[in-house]
Short mmCIF file of C-alpha atoms in Angstrom, two decimals:
data_model
loop_
_atom_site.label_atom_id
_atom_site.label_comp_id
_atom_site.label_asym_id
_atom_site.label_seq_id
_atom_site.Cartn_x
_atom_site.Cartn_y
_atom_site.Cartn_z
CA MET A 1 -30.95 -153.16 -67.47
CA SER A 2 -30.64 -149.57 -66.30
CA GLY A 3 -28.53 -147.96 -63.65
CA ASN A 4 -27.46 -144.64 -62.28
CA VAL A 5 -23.89 -143.54 -62.26
CA LEU A 6 -23.11 -141.45 -59.18
CA SER A 7 -20.03 -139.30 -59.03
CA ILE A 8 -17.75 -139.37 -56.02
CA ALA A 9 -19.04 -135.92 -55.01
CA ASP A 10 -22.63 -137.17 -54.92
CA ARG A 11 -21.65 -139.92 -52.49
CA GLN A 12 -20.19 -137.43 -49.96
CA PRO A 13 -22.18 -136.00 -47.03
CA GLU A 14 -23.81 -132.59 -47.55
CA ASP A 15 -21.39 -130.68 -45.31
CA VAL A 16 -18.42 -132.02 -47.30
CA GLN A 17 -20.11 -130.94 -50.54
CA ARG A 18 -20.77 -127.46 -49.09
CA ARG A 19 -17.15 -127.04 -48.00
CA ALA A 20 -15.94 -128.18 -51.42
CA VAL A 21 -18.18 -125.65 -53.17
CA ALA A 22 -16.94 -122.90 -50.84
CA ALA A 23 -13.29 -123.84 -51.48
CA VAL A 24 -13.78 -123.83 -55.25
CA SER A 25 -15.59 -120.49 -55.08
CA LEU A 26 -12.77 -118.98 -52.99
CA GLN A 27 -10.15 -120.29 -55.43
CA ARG A 28 -12.05 -118.84 -58.40
CA TRP A 29 -12.38 -115.48 -56.62
CA ARG A 30 -8.62 -115.44 -55.88
CA GLU A 31 -7.83 -116.20 -59.53
CA ILE A 32 -10.15 -113.42 -60.74
CA GLU A 33 -8.68 -110.96 -58.21
CA HIS A 34 -5.14 -111.93 -59.22
CA ALA A 35 -5.97 -111.45 -62.91
CA ARG A 36 -7.55 -108.06 -62.15
CA VAL A 37 -4.48 -106.87 -60.23
CA VAL A 38 -2.10 -108.08 -62.94
CA LYS A 39 -4.21 -106.42 -65.63
CA LYS A 40 -4.43 -103.16 -63.67
CA GLY A 41 -0.85 -102.86 -62.42
CA GLY A 42 1.10 -105.37 -64.45
CA VAL A 43 2.69 -106.86 -61.34
CA PRO A 44 1.09 -109.64 -59.29
CA VAL A 45 0.44 -108.96 -55.63
CA GLN A 46 2.79 -110.81 -53.28
CA THR A 47 1.03 -112.82 -50.61
CA ASP A 48 3.50 -111.87 -47.86
CA GLN A 49 3.36 -108.09 -48.35
CA GLY A 50 2.27 -107.38 -44.78
CA SER A 51 4.81 -109.65 -43.11
CA ASP A 52 6.92 -106.72 -41.88
CA LEU A 53 3.91 -105.01 -40.28
CA PRO A 54 3.31 -105.14 -36.51
CA ALA A 55 0.78 -107.72 -35.36
CA SER A 56 -2.00 -105.27 -34.52
CA LEU A 57 -3.19 -101.83 -35.57
CA ASP A 58 -2.42 -100.48 -32.11
CA ALA A 59 1.16 -101.79 -32.33
CA TRP A 60 1.46 -100.18 -35.77
CA TYR A 61 0.26 -96.85 -34.34
CA ARG A 62 2.70 -96.97 -31.43
CA SER A 63 5.63 -97.83 -33.73
CA GLN A 64 5.08 -94.75 -35.93
CA PRO A 65 7.62 -91.97 -35.49
CA VAL A 66 6.36 -88.60 -34.26
CA LYS A 67 7.57 -85.82 -36.57
CA PRO A 68 9.14 -82.75 -34.94
CA GLY A 69 6.51 -80.19 -34.05
CA ARG A 70 3.71 -82.76 -33.82
CA ILE A 71 2.23 -84.45 -30.78
CA SER A 72 1.04 -87.68 -32.43
CA PRO A 73 2.11 -89.94 -35.29
CA ARG A 74 0.52 -89.99 -38.72
CA LEU A 75 -2.89 -91.58 -39.07
CA THR A 76 -2.87 -92.83 -42.65
CA LEU A 77 -2.60 -96.37 -43.93
CA THR A 78 -1.91 -97.54 -47.44
CA ASP A 79 -4.42 -99.85 -49.12
CA ASP A 80 -2.06 -102.80 -48.60
CA GLU A 81 -1.77 -102.04 -44.88
CA LYS A 82 -5.56 -101.73 -44.59
CA ARG A 83 -5.98 -105.10 -46.29
CA ALA A 84 -3.34 -106.66 -43.99
CA TYR A 85 -5.26 -105.47 -40.91
CA GLY A 86 -8.63 -106.55 -42.33
CA LEU A 87 -10.00 -103.03 -42.81
CA PRO A 88 -11.99 -101.74 -45.78
CA LYS A 89 -10.29 -99.36 -48.23
CA SER A 90 -12.49 -96.51 -46.99
CA ALA A 91 -11.35 -96.89 -43.35
CA ARG A 92 -10.29 -93.71 -41.54
CA LEU A 93 -8.13 -93.71 -38.43
CA ILE A 94 -8.90 -91.44 -35.48
CA ALA A 95 -6.76 -90.81 -32.40
CA LEU A 96 -8.48 -91.91 -29.18
CA ARG A 97 -6.71 -89.31 -27.03
CA GLY A 98 -9.40 -87.19 -25.39
CA LEU A 99 -12.29 -89.50 -26.29
CA GLY A 100 -14.21 -90.82 -23.31
CA ASP A 101 -13.20 -91.19 -19.69
CA GLU A 102 -9.71 -92.32 -18.76
CA VAL A 103 -9.49 -95.80 -17.29
CA ASP A 104 -6.78 -97.68 -15.41
CA HIS A 105 -6.69 -100.70 -17.73
CA TRP A 106 -6.44 -101.47 -21.44
CA SER A 107 -9.80 -101.96 -23.14
CA VAL A 108 -11.58 -102.05 -26.47
CA ALA A 109 -13.56 -98.82 -26.64
CA VAL A 110 -16.63 -97.95 -28.72
CA PHE A 111 -17.42 -94.24 -28.97
CA PRO A 112 -20.44 -92.81 -30.79
CA VAL A 113 -19.41 -89.71 -32.73
CA MET A 114 -21.13 -87.52 -35.29
CA GLY A 115 -22.17 -89.77 -38.18
CA GLY A 116 -20.89 -93.08 -36.85
CA TYR A 117 -18.75 -94.88 -34.30
CA VAL A 118 -15.06 -94.98 -33.42
CA VAL A 119 -13.76 -98.38 -32.30
CA GLY A 120 -10.23 -99.01 -31.05
CA VAL A 121 -7.91 -100.14 -28.28
CA LYS A 122 -7.73 -97.46 -25.56
CA ALA A 123 -4.65 -97.22 -23.38
CA PRO A 124 -4.84 -96.44 -19.65
CA ALA A 125 -4.03 -93.10 -18.00
CA GLY A 126 -4.16 -90.83 -21.04
CA GLY A 127 -2.11 -93.12 -23.26
CA GLY A 128 -4.52 -92.65 -26.13
CA GLY A 129 -4.53 -95.15 -28.95
CA VAL A 130 -5.98 -95.36 -32.42
CA GLY A 131 -9.49 -96.19 -33.53
CA VAL A 132 -11.27 -96.82 -36.81
CA PHE A 133 -14.32 -94.81 -37.85
CA TRP A 134 -17.37 -96.88 -38.86
CA ARG A 135 -20.64 -95.46 -40.20
CA LEU A 136 -22.77 -98.55 -39.54
CA SER A 137 -23.33 -99.81 -36.00
CA HIS A 138 -23.25 -103.51 -36.88
CA LYS A 139 -19.85 -103.15 -38.57
CA ALA A 140 -18.53 -101.22 -35.57
CA SER A 141 -19.86 -103.94 -33.27
CA ASP A 142 -18.25 -106.69 -35.37
CA TYR A 143 -14.91 -104.86 -35.35
CA ALA A 144 -15.13 -104.36 -31.57
CA ARG A 145 -15.77 -108.09 -31.06
CA ARG A 146 -12.84 -108.92 -33.34
CA LEU A 147 -10.51 -106.61 -31.35
CA SER A 148 -11.79 -108.04 -28.08
CA VAL A 149 -10.97 -111.59 -29.18
CA GLU A 150 -7.60 -110.66 -30.74
CA HIS A 151 -6.36 -108.74 -27.69
CA GLY A 152 -8.27 -110.59 -24.96
CA MET A 153 -9.80 -107.38 -23.59
CA LEU A 154 -13.27 -106.40 -22.49
CA ILE A 155 -15.37 -104.06 -24.63
CA ARG A 156 -16.13 -100.71 -23.00
CA GLU A 157 -18.93 -98.81 -24.70
CA ARG A 158 -19.72 -95.16 -24.12
CA TYR A 159 -23.06 -93.80 -25.26
CA ALA A 160 -23.83 -90.09 -25.36
#
């Protein structure tokens, strides 16, 4: 008499197996990343580091103090702040004041500039805003879609 012994995982539908593999892979990646951070800095990263940050990058920009003698706030983020807002470590911020035509409503704006694209939330009537510089068009497009969904605004593209 012969028989096959099937594990519980083999009896599950394929989509359940795929989700389980993805969850295990994510957990392994988190453990490796945690070990790397502890080895590099000696202190584990807290999961709620960005809890005191404003909800969006535009809100962060508008909450920055303007130093005396300057006309706009600082445009630098720490690596932890970039990670909290879902930006790559190489992300550069650019002020949207003076880019494109002024509009009478809030919108997600995409501006082609030398060497890439600037994507951000543009305020009406000269209010400016902050954008992120992207070299690749598909990453700029993905970020514009993400901002559009997060803020519930239309995407306004300007091509030179």
